[in-house]
Amino acid sequence: AQSVTQLGSHVSVSEGALVLLRCNYSSSVPPYLFWYVQYPNQGLQLLLKYTSAATLVKGINGFEAEFKKSETSFHLTKPSAHMSDAAEYFCAVTLRFQGAQKLVFGQGTRLTINP
Amino acid sequence: EAQVTQNPRYLITVTGKKLTVTCSQNMNHEYMSWYRQDPGLGLRQIYYSMNVEVTDKGDVPEGYKVSRKEKRNFPLILESPSPNQTSLYFCASSSQGNIEQFFGPGTRLTVL
């Protein structure tokens, strides 16, 4: 079965600094990987997804993530943090033959931006 | 506007009092799912449905029921709620063959 581990339940960065949110996955077959963002009192919104095309995936709001098979990682980055990036971020994985119905989420990372 | 709606958004109830949380989508999606979100645990799948009259258990189905009589609706039923079902619940939908799920705004349930 697939699983996801997000390193760090809370990450705090200064405005303008690099954002790095870590995600490692476990899967016996090639996975699909996702990053979702949850703003306060809202549902989840898809930031980006990896589906076996380019290993560097660009998403919305300046975020990107790189799929590294050798490290089983899919870390999320943004070069310069903005106050509006404060939210909770979830990494998720599904197996290619299973599709959306077996999406497994990590425990989430709450990102705080300091002025 | 394409969306997934949930009602109610907030609910406080007492142990044992049956309740239903509704979920509706206007995108003609075949697939729908329910998740619960708890601090430190992320989102965990409760039940999912591949299409009308087709439902299956997710990872944490105990204490919950679902039905899919119409394509657009996927209600979550708690026959006898208990305090350990206090949580934030999300409904999601996607079209067949599309791995991206669209989430509703969430329902915060408190069981006293």
mmCIF file of C-alpha atoms in Angstrom:
data_model
loop_
_atom_site.group_PDB
_atom_site.id
_atom_site.type_symbol
_atom_site.label_atom_id
_atom_site.label_comp_id
_atom_site.label_asym_id
_atom_site.label_seq_id
_atom_site.Cartn_x
_atom_site.Cartn_y
_atom_site.Cartn_z
ATOM 1 C CA ALA A 1 0.000 0.000 0.000
ATOM 2 C CA GLN A 2 1.122 3.527 -0.681
ATOM 3 C CA SER A 3 1.834 6.086 2.039
ATOM 4 C CA VAL A 4 3.040 9.652 2.420
ATOM 5 C CA THR A 5 5.177 11.279 5.097
ATOM 6 C CA GLN A 6 5.439 15.030 5.432
ATOM 7 C CA LEU A 7 8.455 16.108 7.453
ATOM 8 C CA GLY A 8 7.539 18.908 9.826
ATOM 9 C CA SER A 9 4.019 19.625 10.978
ATOM 10 C CA HIS A 10 4.854 23.325 11.216
ATOM 11 C CA VAL A 11 7.196 25.403 9.061
ATOM 12 C CA SER A 12 7.834 29.093 9.607
ATOM 13 C CA VAL A 13 9.665 31.345 7.138
ATOM 14 C CA SER A 14 10.135 35.061 6.690
ATOM 15 C CA GLU A 15 8.393 36.937 3.921
ATOM 16 C CA GLY A 16 10.611 36.802 0.835
ATOM 17 C CA ALA A 17 12.484 33.691 1.979
ATOM 18 C CA LEU A 18 12.554 30.304 0.300
ATOM 19 C CA VAL A 19 9.690 27.948 1.118
ATOM 20 C CA LEU A 20 10.545 24.233 1.283
ATOM 21 C CA LEU A 21 7.937 21.699 2.372
ATOM 22 C CA ARG A 22 9.088 18.097 2.421
ATOM 23 C CA CYS A 23 7.181 15.047 1.242
ATOM 24 C CA ASN A 24 8.375 11.465 0.967
ATOM 25 C CA TYR A 25 6.236 8.690 -0.429
ATOM 26 C CA SER A 26 6.215 4.939 -0.323
ATOM 27 C CA SER A 27 4.867 3.043 -3.303
ATOM 28 C CA SER A 28 5.654 -0.284 -4.923
ATOM 29 C CA VAL A 29 4.641 0.953 -8.377
ATOM 30 C CA PRO A 30 4.963 4.332 -10.108
ATOM 31 C CA PRO A 31 2.733 6.831 -8.334
ATOM 32 C CA TYR A 32 0.797 9.955 -9.082
ATOM 33 C CA LEU A 33 1.690 12.695 -6.591
ATOM 34 C CA PHE A 34 -0.137 15.843 -5.574
ATOM 35 C CA TRP A 35 0.170 18.917 -3.420
ATOM 36 C CA TYR A 36 -3.020 20.487 -2.105
ATOM 37 C CA VAL A 37 -3.362 23.737 -0.149
ATOM 38 C CA GLN A 38 -5.989 24.522 2.466
ATOM 39 C CA TYR A 39 -6.593 28.138 3.428
ATOM 40 C CA PRO A 40 -8.357 28.852 6.742
ATOM 41 C CA ASN A 41 -11.996 27.748 6.756
ATOM 42 C CA GLN A 42 -11.831 26.507 3.192
ATOM 43 C CA GLY A 43 -11.641 23.207 1.348
ATOM 44 C CA LEU A 44 -8.580 21.821 -0.379
ATOM 45 C CA GLN A 45 -7.324 23.308 -3.620
ATOM 46 C CA LEU A 46 -4.963 21.529 -6.001
ATOM 47 C CA LEU A 47 -1.565 23.259 -6.240
ATOM 48 C CA LEU A 48 0.121 20.871 -8.640
ATOM 49 C CA LYS A 49 0.342 17.227 -9.674
ATOM 50 C CA TYR A 50 2.907 14.784 -11.035
ATOM 51 C CA THR A 51 1.630 12.243 -13.533
ATOM 52 C CA SER A 52 4.866 10.895 -15.079
ATOM 53 C CA ALA A 53 5.532 13.655 -17.559
ATOM 54 C CA ALA A 54 8.199 16.197 -16.559
ATOM 55 C CA THR A 55 9.757 15.537 -13.162
ATOM 56 C CA LEU A 56 9.741 19.264 -12.338
ATOM 57 C CA VAL A 57 6.138 20.313 -11.993
ATOM 58 C CA LYS A 58 4.997 23.925 -11.871
ATOM 59 C CA GLY A 59 1.804 24.823 -10.080
ATOM 60 C CA ILE A 60 -0.248 27.831 -9.165
ATOM 61 C CA ASN A 61 0.919 30.806 -7.101
ATOM 62 C CA GLY A 62 4.601 30.292 -8.001
ATOM 63 C CA PHE A 63 4.954 26.875 -6.380
ATOM 64 C CA GLU A 64 6.788 23.976 -7.944
ATOM 65 C CA ALA A 65 7.769 20.444 -6.959
ATOM 66 C CA GLU A 66 10.331 17.964 -8.218
ATOM 67 C CA PHE A 67 9.730 14.228 -8.410
ATOM 68 C CA LYS A 68 12.876 12.347 -7.393
ATOM 69 C CA LYS A 69 12.415 8.625 -7.779
ATOM 70 C CA SER A 70 15.807 7.754 -6.245
ATOM 71 C CA GLU A 71 14.913 9.675 -3.088
ATOM 72 C CA THR A 72 11.160 8.830 -3.182
ATOM 73 C CA SER A 73 10.535 12.512 -2.620
ATOM 74 C CA PHE A 74 8.232 15.210 -3.958
ATOM 75 C CA HIS A 75 9.220 18.366 -2.091
ATOM 76 C CA LEU A 76 7.317 21.602 -2.639
ATOM 77 C CA THR A 77 9.217 24.866 -3.100
ATOM 78 C CA LYS A 78 8.626 28.539 -3.737
ATOM 79 C CA PRO A 79 11.540 30.934 -4.185
ATOM 80 C CA SER A 80 10.022 33.859 -2.302
ATOM 81 C CA ALA A 81 7.319 33.513 0.342
ATOM 82 C CA HIS A 82 4.365 35.876 0.438
ATOM 83 C CA MET A 83 2.076 36.540 3.370
ATOM 84 C CA SER A 84 -0.804 35.047 1.376
ATOM 85 C CA ASP A 85 1.002 31.677 1.308
ATOM 86 C CA ALA A 86 0.144 31.069 4.964
ATOM 87 C CA ALA A 87 -1.972 27.910 4.900
ATOM 88 C CA GLU A 88 -1.851 24.174 5.487
ATOM 89 C CA TYR A 89 -0.310 22.053 2.758
ATOM 90 C CA PHE A 90 -0.990 18.400 2.073
ATOM 91 C CA CYS A 91 0.994 15.962 -0.027
ATOM 92 C CA ALA A 92 -0.971 13.040 -1.461
ATOM 93 C CA VAL A 93 -0.290 9.903 -3.493
ATOM 94 C CA THR A 94 -2.274 7.456 -5.543
ATOM 95 C CA LEU A 95 -1.243 4.544 -7.674
ATOM 96 C CA ARG A 96 -1.649 4.929 -11.410
ATOM 97 C CA PHE A 97 -4.036 2.051 -11.807
ATOM 98 C CA GLN A 98 -6.160 3.079 -8.837
ATOM 99 C CA GLY A 99 -6.948 6.629 -9.761
ATOM 100 C CA ALA A 100 -8.652 9.172 -7.577
ATOM 101 C CA GLN A 101 -10.506 6.669 -5.438
ATOM 102 C CA LYS A 102 -7.435 5.662 -3.409
ATOM 103 C CA LEU A 103 -5.853 9.038 -2.743
ATOM 104 C CA VAL A 104 -3.740 8.848 0.430
ATOM 105 C CA PHE A 105 -2.798 12.077 2.221
ATOM 106 C CA GLY A 106 0.109 13.028 4.410
ATOM 107 C CA GLN A 107 -0.517 14.551 7.823
ATOM 108 C CA GLY A 108 -0.139 18.121 6.588
ATOM 109 C CA THR A 109 2.322 20.971 7.136
ATOM 110 C CA ARG A 110 1.161 24.309 8.450
ATOM 111 C CA LEU A 111 3.134 27.144 6.854
ATOM 112 C CA THR A 112 3.486 30.421 8.757
ATOM 113 C CA ILE A 113 4.940 33.519 7.107
ATOM 114 C CA ASN A 114 6.659 36.061 9.344
ATOM 115 C CA PRO A 115 6.628 39.708 8.250
ATOM 116 C CA GLU B 1 -20.097 27.905 -11.208
ATOM 117 C CA ALA B 2 -18.669 24.395 -10.913
ATOM 118 C CA GLN B 3 -18.623 23.424 -7.254
ATOM 119 C CA VAL B 4 -19.085 20.888 -4.510
ATOM 120 C CA THR B 5 -21.431 22.028 -1.762
ATOM 121 C CA GLN B 6 -21.861 20.635 1.736
ATOM 122 C CA ASN B 7 -24.528 21.269 4.333
ATOM 123 C CA PRO B 8 -24.450 22.114 7.091
ATOM 124 C CA ARG B 9 -21.089 23.849 7.396
ATOM 125 C CA TYR B 10 -21.147 23.646 11.181
ATOM 126 C CA LEU B 11 -23.031 21.232 13.404
ATOM 127 C CA ILE B 12 -23.050 20.590 17.131
ATOM 128 C CA THR B 13 -25.000 17.552 18.251
ATOM 129 C CA VAL B 14 -25.221 15.035 21.071
ATOM 130 C CA THR B 15 -24.206 11.413 21.296
ATOM 131 C CA GLY B 16 -26.634 9.038 19.612
ATOM 132 C CA LYS B 17 -28.686 11.556 17.667
ATOM 133 C CA LYS B 18 -28.759 10.514 14.007
ATOM 134 C CA LEU B 19 -27.528 13.107 11.538
ATOM 135 C CA THR B 20 -26.913 13.492 7.819
ATOM 136 C CA VAL B 21 -24.375 15.708 6.099
ATOM 137 C CA THR B 22 -25.296 16.404 2.509
ATOM 138 C CA CYS B 23 -22.904 16.715 -0.408
ATOM 139 C CA SER B 24 -23.840 17.813 -3.898
ATOM 140 C CA GLN B 25 -21.802 18.478 -7.050
ATOM 141 C CA ASN B 26 -22.900 20.172 -10.266
ATOM 142 C CA MET B 27 -20.116 18.885 -12.533
ATOM 143 C CA ASN B 28 -21.694 15.550 -13.524
ATOM 144 C CA HIS B 29 -18.816 13.722 -11.867
ATOM 145 C CA GLU B 30 -19.007 9.947 -11.541
ATOM 146 C CA TYR B 31 -16.702 9.657 -8.553
ATOM 147 C CA MET B 32 -17.435 11.060 -5.094
ATOM 148 C CA SER B 33 -15.740 10.564 -1.754
ATOM 149 C CA TRP B 34 -15.905 11.513 1.920
ATOM 150 C CA TYR B 35 -12.889 12.310 4.091
ATOM 151 C CA ARG B 36 -12.387 13.295 7.686
ATOM 152 C CA GLN B 37 -9.566 15.612 8.723
ATOM 153 C CA ASP B 38 -8.043 15.388 12.189
ATOM 154 C CA PRO B 39 -4.997 17.260 13.544
ATOM 155 C CA GLY B 40 -1.785 15.382 12.889
ATOM 156 C CA LEU B 41 -3.529 12.728 10.796
ATOM 157 C CA GLY B 42 -4.243 14.576 7.561
ATOM 158 C CA LEU B 43 -7.278 13.473 5.572
ATOM 159 C CA ARG B 44 -8.520 9.932 5.790
ATOM 160 C CA GLN B 45 -11.033 8.436 3.401
ATOM 161 C CA ILE B 46 -14.327 7.247 4.902
ATOM 162 C CA TYR B 47 -16.296 6.018 1.879
ATOM 163 C CA TYR B 48 -16.227 6.509 -1.851
ATOM 164 C CA SER B 49 -18.572 5.951 -4.774
ATOM 165 C CA MET B 50 -17.587 5.189 -8.350
ATOM 166 C CA ASN B 51 -21.075 5.900 -9.698
ATOM 167 C CA VAL B 52 -24.787 5.699 -8.846
ATOM 168 C CA GLU B 53 -25.549 2.745 -6.549
ATOM 169 C CA VAL B 54 -21.821 1.827 -6.340
ATOM 170 C CA THR B 55 -20.160 2.560 -3.000
ATOM 171 C CA ASP B 56 -17.193 1.119 -1.129
ATOM 172 C CA LYS B 57 -15.402 1.523 2.172
ATOM 173 C CA GLY B 58 -12.377 3.721 2.565
ATOM 174 C CA ASP B 59 -9.862 3.534 5.381
ATOM 175 C CA VAL B 60 -12.081 4.605 8.311
ATOM 176 C CA PRO B 61 -15.697 3.540 7.553
ATOM 177 C CA GLU B 62 -16.778 2.430 11.041
ATOM 178 C CA GLY B 63 -19.757 4.396 12.337
ATOM 179 C CA TYR B 64 -20.675 5.890 8.969
ATOM 180 C CA LYS B 65 -23.072 5.083 6.137
ATOM 181 C CA VAL B 66 -23.441 6.524 2.665
ATOM 182 C CA SER B 67 -25.805 6.240 -0.266
ATOM 183 C CA ARG B 68 -25.619 7.223 -3.941
ATOM 184 C CA LYS B 69 -29.113 7.269 -5.373
ATOM 185 C CA GLU B 70 -28.441 10.196 -7.680
ATOM 186 C CA LYS B 71 -25.266 11.094 -9.495
ATOM 187 C CA ARG B 72 -25.014 14.586 -8.000
ATOM 188 C CA ASN B 73 -25.616 13.687 -4.323
ATOM 189 C CA PHE B 74 -23.588 11.654 -1.843
ATOM 190 C CA PRO B 75 -24.875 12.084 1.730
ATOM 191 C CA LEU B 76 -22.894 10.953 4.769
ATOM 192 C CA ILE B 77 -25.003 9.424 7.530
ATOM 193 C CA LEU B 78 -24.045 8.996 11.165
ATOM 194 C CA GLU B 79 -26.682 6.680 12.663
ATOM 195 C CA SER B 80 -25.458 7.043 16.254
ATOM 196 C CA PRO B 81 -22.749 9.678 16.499
ATOM 197 C CA SER B 82 -20.098 9.431 19.201
ATOM 198 C CA PRO B 83 -17.575 12.010 20.462
ATOM 199 C CA ASN B 84 -14.737 10.347 18.531
ATOM 200 C CA GLN B 85 -16.520 11.381 15.336
ATOM 201 C CA THR B 86 -15.945 15.032 16.160
ATOM 202 C CA SER B 87 -13.965 16.151 13.138
ATOM 203 C CA LEU B 88 -13.826 18.244 9.976
ATOM 204 C CA TYR B 89 -15.469 16.433 7.066
ATOM 205 C CA PHE B 90 -14.827 16.984 3.376
ATOM 206 C CA CYS B 91 -16.682 15.742 0.340
ATOM 207 C CA ALA B 92 -14.857 15.515 -2.996
ATOM 208 C CA SER B 93 -15.688 14.591 -6.565
ATOM 209 C CA SER B 94 -13.918 13.884 -9.833
ATOM 210 C CA SER B 95 -14.784 12.732 -13.317
ATOM 211 C CA GLN B 96 -14.014 9.232 -14.531
ATOM 212 C CA GLY B 97 -10.422 8.986 -15.704
ATOM 213 C CA ASN B 98 -9.435 12.279 -14.048
ATOM 214 C CA ILE B 99 -7.268 11.950 -10.990
ATOM 215 C CA GLU B 100 -7.855 15.500 -9.722
ATOM 216 C CA GLN B 101 -10.482 15.755 -6.999
ATOM 217 C CA PHE B 102 -12.568 18.848 -6.302
ATOM 218 C CA PHE B 103 -13.292 19.452 -2.643
ATOM 219 C CA GLY B 104 -16.237 20.970 -0.858
ATOM 220 C CA PRO B 105 -15.797 23.678 1.818
ATOM 221 C CA GLY B 106 -15.989 21.246 4.732
ATOM 222 C CA THR B 107 -18.384 20.505 7.588
ATOM 223 C CA ARG B 108 -17.174 20.944 11.130
ATOM 224 C CA LEU B 109 -18.976 18.434 13.360
ATOM 225 C CA THR B 110 -18.883 18.414 17.139
ATOM 226 C CA VAL B 111 -20.461 15.497 19.016
ATOM 227 C CA LEU B 112 -20.967 16.146 22.731
#
